[in-house]
Short mmCIF file of C-alpha atoms and ligand atoms in Angstrom, two decimals:
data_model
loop_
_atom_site.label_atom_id
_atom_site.label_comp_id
_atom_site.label_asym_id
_atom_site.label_seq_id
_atom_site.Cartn_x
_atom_site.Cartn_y
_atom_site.Cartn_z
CA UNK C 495 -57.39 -32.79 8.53
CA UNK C 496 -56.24 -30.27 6.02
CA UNK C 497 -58.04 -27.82 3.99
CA UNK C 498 -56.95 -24.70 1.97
CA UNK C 499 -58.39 -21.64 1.31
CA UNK C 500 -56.42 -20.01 -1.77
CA UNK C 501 -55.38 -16.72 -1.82
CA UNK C 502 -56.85 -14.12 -4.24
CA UNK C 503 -54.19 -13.10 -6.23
CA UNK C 504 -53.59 -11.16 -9.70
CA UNK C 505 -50.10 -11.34 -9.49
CA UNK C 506 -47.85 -14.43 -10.55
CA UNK C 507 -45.25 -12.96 -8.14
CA UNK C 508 -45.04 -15.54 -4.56
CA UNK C 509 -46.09 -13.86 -1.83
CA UNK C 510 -42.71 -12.85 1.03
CA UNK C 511 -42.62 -14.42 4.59
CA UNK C 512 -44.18 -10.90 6.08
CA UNK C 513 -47.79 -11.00 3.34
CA UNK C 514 -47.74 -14.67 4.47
CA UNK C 515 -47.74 -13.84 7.76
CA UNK C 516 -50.13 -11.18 7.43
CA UNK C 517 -52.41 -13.86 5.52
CA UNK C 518 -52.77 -15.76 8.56
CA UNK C 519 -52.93 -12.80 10.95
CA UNK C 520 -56.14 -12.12 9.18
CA UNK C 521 -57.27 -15.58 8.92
CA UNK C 522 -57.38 -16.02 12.48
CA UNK C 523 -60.11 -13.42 12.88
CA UNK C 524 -62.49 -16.01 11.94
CA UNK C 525 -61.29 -18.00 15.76
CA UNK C 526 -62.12 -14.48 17.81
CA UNK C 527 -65.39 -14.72 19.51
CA UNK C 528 -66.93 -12.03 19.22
CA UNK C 529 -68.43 -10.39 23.02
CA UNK C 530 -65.41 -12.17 24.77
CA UNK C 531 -61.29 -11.91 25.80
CA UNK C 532 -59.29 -13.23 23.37
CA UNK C 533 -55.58 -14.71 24.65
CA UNK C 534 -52.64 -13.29 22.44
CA UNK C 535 -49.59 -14.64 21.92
CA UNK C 536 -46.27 -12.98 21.01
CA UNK C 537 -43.85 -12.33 17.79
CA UNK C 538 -44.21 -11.23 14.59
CA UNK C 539 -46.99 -13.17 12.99
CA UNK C 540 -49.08 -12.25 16.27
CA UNK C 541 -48.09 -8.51 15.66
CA UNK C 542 -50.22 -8.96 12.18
CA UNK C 543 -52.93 -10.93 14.10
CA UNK C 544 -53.07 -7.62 16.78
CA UNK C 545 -53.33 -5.22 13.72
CA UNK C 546 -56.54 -7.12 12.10
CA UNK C 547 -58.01 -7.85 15.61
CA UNK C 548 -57.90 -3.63 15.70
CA UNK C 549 -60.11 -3.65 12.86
CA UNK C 550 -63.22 -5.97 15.08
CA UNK C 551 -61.81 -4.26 18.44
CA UNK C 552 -65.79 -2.71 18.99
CA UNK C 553 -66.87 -6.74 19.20
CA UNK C 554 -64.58 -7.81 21.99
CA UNK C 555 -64.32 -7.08 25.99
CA UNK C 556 -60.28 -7.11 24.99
CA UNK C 557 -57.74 -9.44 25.71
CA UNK C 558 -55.21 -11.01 27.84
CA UNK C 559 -51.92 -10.85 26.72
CA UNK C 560 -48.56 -12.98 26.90
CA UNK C 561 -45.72 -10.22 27.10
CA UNK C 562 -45.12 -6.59 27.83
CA UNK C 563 -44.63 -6.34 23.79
CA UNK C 564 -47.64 -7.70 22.79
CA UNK C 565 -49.42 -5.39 26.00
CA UNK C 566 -47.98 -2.30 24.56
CA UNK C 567 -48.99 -3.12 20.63
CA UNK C 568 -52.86 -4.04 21.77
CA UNK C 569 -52.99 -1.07 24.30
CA UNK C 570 -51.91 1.32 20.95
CA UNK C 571 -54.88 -0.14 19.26
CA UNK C 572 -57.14 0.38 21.78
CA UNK C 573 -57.75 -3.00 22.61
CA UNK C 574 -58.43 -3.30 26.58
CA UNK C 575 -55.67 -5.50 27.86
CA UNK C 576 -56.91 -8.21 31.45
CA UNK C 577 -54.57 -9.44 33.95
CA UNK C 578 -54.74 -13.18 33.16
CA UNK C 579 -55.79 -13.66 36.80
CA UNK C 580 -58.89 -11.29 35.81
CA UNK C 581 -60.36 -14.27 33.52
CA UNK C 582 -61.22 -17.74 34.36
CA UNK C 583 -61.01 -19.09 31.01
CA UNK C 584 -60.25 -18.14 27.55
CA UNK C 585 -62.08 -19.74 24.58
CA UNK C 586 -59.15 -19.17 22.21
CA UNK C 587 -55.44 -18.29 22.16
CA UNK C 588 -53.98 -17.59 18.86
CA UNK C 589 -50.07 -17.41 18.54
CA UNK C 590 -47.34 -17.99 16.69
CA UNK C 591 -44.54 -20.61 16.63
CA UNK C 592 -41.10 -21.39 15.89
CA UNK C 593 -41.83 -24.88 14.77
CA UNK C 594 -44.90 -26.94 14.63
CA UNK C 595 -45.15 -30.96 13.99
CA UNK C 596 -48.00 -32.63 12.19
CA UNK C 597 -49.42 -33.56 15.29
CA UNK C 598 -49.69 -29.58 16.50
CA UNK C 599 -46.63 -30.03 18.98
CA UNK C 600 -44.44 -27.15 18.73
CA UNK C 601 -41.34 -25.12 19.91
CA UNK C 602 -41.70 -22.07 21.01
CA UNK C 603 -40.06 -19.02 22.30
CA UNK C 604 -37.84 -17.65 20.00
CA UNK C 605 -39.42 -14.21 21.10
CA UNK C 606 -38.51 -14.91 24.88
CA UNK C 607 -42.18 -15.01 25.71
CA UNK C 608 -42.66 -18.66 26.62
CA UNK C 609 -43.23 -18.82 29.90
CA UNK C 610 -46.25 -15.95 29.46
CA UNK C 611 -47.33 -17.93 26.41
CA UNK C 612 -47.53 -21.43 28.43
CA UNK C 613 -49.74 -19.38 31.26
CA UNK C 614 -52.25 -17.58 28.91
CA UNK C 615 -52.21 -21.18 26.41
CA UNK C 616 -52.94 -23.01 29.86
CA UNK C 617 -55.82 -20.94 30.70
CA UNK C 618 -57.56 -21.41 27.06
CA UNK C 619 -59.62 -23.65 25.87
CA UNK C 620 -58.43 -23.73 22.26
CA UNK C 621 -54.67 -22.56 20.92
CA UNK C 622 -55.11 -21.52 17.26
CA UNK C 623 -51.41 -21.67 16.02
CA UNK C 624 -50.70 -18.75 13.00
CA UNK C 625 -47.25 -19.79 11.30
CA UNK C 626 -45.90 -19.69 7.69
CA UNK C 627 -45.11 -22.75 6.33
CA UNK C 628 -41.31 -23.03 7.27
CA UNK C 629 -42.28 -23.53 10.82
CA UNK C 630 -43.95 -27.02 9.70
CA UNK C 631 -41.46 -30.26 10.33
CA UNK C 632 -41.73 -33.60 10.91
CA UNK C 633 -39.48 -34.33 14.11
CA UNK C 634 -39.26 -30.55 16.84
CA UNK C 635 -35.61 -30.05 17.74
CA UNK C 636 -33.97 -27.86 14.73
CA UNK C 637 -34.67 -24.75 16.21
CA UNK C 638 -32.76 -23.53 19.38
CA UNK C 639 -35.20 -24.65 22.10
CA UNK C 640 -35.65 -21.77 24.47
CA UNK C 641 -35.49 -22.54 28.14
CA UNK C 642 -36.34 -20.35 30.39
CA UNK C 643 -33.97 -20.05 33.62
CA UNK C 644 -33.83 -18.68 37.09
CA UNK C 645 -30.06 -17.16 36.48
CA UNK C 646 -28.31 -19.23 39.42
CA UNK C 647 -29.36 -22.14 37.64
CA UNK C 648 -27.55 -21.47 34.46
CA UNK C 649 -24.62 -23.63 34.39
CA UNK C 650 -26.43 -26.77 36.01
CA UNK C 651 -28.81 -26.42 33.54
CA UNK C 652 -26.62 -26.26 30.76
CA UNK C 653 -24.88 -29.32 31.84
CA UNK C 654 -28.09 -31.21 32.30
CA UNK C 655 -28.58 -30.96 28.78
CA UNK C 656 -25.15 -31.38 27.77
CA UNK C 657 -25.89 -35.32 29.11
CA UNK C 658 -28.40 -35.60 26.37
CA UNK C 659 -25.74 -34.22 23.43
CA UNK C 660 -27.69 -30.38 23.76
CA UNK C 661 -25.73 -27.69 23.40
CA UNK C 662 -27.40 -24.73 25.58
CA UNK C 663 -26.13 -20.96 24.98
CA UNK C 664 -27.19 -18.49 27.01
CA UNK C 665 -29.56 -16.08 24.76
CA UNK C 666 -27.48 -12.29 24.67
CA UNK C 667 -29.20 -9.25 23.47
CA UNK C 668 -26.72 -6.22 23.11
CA UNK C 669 -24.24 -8.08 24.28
CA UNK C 670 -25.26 -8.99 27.64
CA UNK C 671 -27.71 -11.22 28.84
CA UNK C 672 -31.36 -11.45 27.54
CA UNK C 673 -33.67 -10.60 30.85
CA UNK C 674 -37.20 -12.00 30.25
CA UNK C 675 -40.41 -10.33 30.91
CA UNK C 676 -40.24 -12.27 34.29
CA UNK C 677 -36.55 -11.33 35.17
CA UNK C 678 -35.17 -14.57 34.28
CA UNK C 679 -32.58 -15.79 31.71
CA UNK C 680 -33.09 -17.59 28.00
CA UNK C 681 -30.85 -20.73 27.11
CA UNK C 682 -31.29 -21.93 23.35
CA UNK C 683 -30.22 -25.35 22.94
CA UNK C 684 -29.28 -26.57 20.01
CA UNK C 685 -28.26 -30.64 18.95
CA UNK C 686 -31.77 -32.21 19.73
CA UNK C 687 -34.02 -34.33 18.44
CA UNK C 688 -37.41 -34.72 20.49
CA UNK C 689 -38.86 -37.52 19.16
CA UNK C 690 -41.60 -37.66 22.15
CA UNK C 691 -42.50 -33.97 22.95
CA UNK C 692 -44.60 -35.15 25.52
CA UNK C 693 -42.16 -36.98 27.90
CA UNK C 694 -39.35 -34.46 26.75
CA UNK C 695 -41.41 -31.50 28.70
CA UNK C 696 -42.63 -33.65 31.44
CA UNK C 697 -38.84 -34.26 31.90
CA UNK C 698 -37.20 -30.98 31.80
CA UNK C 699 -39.97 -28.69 33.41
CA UNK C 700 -39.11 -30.75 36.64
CA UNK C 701 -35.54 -29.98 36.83
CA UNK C 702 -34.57 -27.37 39.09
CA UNK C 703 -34.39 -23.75 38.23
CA UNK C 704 -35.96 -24.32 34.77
CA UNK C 705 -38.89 -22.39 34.71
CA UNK C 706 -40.31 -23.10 31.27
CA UNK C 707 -39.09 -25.85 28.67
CA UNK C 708 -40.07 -24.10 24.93
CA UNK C 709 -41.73 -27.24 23.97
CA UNK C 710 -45.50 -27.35 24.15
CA UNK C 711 -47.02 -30.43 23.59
CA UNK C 712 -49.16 -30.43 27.15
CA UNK C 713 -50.27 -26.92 25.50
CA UNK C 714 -50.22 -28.19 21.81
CA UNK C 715 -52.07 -26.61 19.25
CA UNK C 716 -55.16 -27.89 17.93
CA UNK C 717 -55.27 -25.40 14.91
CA UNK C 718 -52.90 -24.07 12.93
CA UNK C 719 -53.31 -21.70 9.93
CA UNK C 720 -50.49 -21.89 7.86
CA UNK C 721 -49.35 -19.41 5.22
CA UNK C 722 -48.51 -21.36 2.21
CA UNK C 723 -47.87 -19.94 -1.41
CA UNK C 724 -51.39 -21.24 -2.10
CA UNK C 725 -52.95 -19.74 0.44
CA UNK C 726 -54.11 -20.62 4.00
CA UNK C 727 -53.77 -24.34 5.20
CA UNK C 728 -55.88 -25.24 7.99
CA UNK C 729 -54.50 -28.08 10.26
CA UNK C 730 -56.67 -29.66 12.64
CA UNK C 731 -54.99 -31.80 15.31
C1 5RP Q 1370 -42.29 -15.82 21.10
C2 5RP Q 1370 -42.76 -16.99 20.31
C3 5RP Q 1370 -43.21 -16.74 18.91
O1 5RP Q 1370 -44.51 -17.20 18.78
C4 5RP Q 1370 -42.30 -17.47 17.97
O2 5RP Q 1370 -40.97 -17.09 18.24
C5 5RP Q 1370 -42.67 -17.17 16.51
O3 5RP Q 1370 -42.39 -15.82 16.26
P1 5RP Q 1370 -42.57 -15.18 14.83
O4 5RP Q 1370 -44.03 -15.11 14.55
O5 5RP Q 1370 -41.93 -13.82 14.94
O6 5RP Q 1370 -41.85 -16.04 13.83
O7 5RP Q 1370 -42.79 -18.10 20.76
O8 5RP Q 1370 -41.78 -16.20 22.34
#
C-alpha cells in the first residue's frame, strides 16, 4: 500500500537529499510510542530521526541503540541509551537503508553497523525503514553488500563469493582496514543480483566466519517512509 503525505512548501525549488532526509527523520516520530524504548538504527537519515526524537525525549524511557555512533549522538541529546540485553522487546525500530525493494527487503550496512542493526531489528516487533527515494529498486544487489567478517576469514570469504561472480573488497577507512563496532572486518561485494533475498541470507549467514550478510529480508521492513520530491511516501509491506 502506498500513500503520500505532501510536503508544505512555498518554494518551487526541489528539496536536496539532506531536507529529504530530514523529512522522514521527522515523519517517523509518528512510529515512537510514547512511555517506551525505541530501537535506533544507524547513518545519516537516522542522525535526523535522533535530532527530532530530542524534541519528544520527556515521552520516552530512551532507547536502545545499534552502534557506538548512534550511542554517542542520543546520549548528547539526552536521550537514556539500554543495553539491548536490558529490554525484552522493542515495539519499533526505525532505520535507514542503503537499498530497499518493493517488498521491504533491503541492503544494509553501508555505515558498518549491520550486525548491531540485525540484533536491535531482531529484538523489535516492527522495523520502520526512513530512506529517500534513491534507495528504492526493484531487484537488491547494486549497492556493495556489506559483509561482516571475523578477519581470518577474509580471503575464504572472498572466494566464496567470487563462485557466485561477486567481487568482495575489503572496506578501508584511512587507508587501513575498517574495524567494526564489534572488532571485525567489512567486505563490500559488488557484481550481484539477489533475486531471492530470502534464500541469499539463509545461505551466506551459514558460511564460516561471516558474521552478518547486509541483506535483511528475515529482518525486512514492514514500513518505509520515503522522502520523495512530493513529500513522504508511506510503504506498507
Ligand atoms: C548503516 C546502515 C545505514 O542505515 C545505511 O547505510 C543508510 O545510511 P544513510 O542514511 O546514511 O544513507 O545500514 O550501517
Amino acid at each position: 500500500m502506498t500513500q503520500t503525505t505532501p510536503t508544505p512548501s512555498t518554494s518551487t525549488t526541489p528539496l536536496t537529499q539532506d531536507q529529504l532526509k530530514t523529512l522522514v527523520g521527522q515523519a517517523a516520530l509518528q512510529y515512537v510510542v510514547p512511555g517506551e524504548i525505541v530501537g535506533v538504527g544507524t547513518g545519516s537519515t537516522v542522525n535526523k530521526f535522533i535530532d527530532a526524537l530530542a524534541t519528544m525525549k520527556d515521552q520516552i524511557k530512551g532507547a536502545v541503540s545499534s552502534s557506538v555512533a548512534s550511542t554517542e549522538r542520543l546520549l548528547a541529546l539526552g536521550i537514556q541509551v539500554f543495553d539491548s540485553n536490558e529490554v525484552a522487546r522493542l515495539s519499533v525500530y526505525i532505520d535507514g537503508a542503503d537499498e530497499i525493494d518493493g517488498a521491504g527487503n533491503m541492503v544494509k550496512g553501508g555505515g558498518a553497523a549491520l550486525t548491531r542493526e540485525k540484533i536491535v531489528a531482531a529484538q523489535s516487533d516492527r522495523f520502520v525503514c526512513i530512506a529517500d527515494e534513491s534507495k528504492l529498486v526493484q531487484t537488491l544487489g547494486t549497492f556493495p553488500l556489506p559483509v561482516e567478517v571475523i578477519p581470518m576469514a577474509t580471503q575464504r570469504v572472498i572466494a566464496q563469493f567470487a563462485a557466485k561472480d561477486g567481487v568482495a573488497t575489503l572496506r578501508l577507512k584511512d587507508g587501513k582496514p575498517l574495524v567494526t563496532d564489534n572488532g571485525q572486518v567489512i567486505l563490500d561485494v559488488t557484481g550481484l543480483t539477489i533475486n531471492d533475498p530470502l534464500a541469499f541470507e539463509a545461505e551466506v549467514s551459514q558460511w564460516p566466519g561471516v558474521v552478518t550478510v547486509g541483506v535483511f529480508a528475515f529482518q525486512r521492513a514492514q514500513v518505509c517512509l520515503l522522502g520523495t520530491a512530493n513529500g513522504v511516501k508511506t510503504l506498507t509491506f
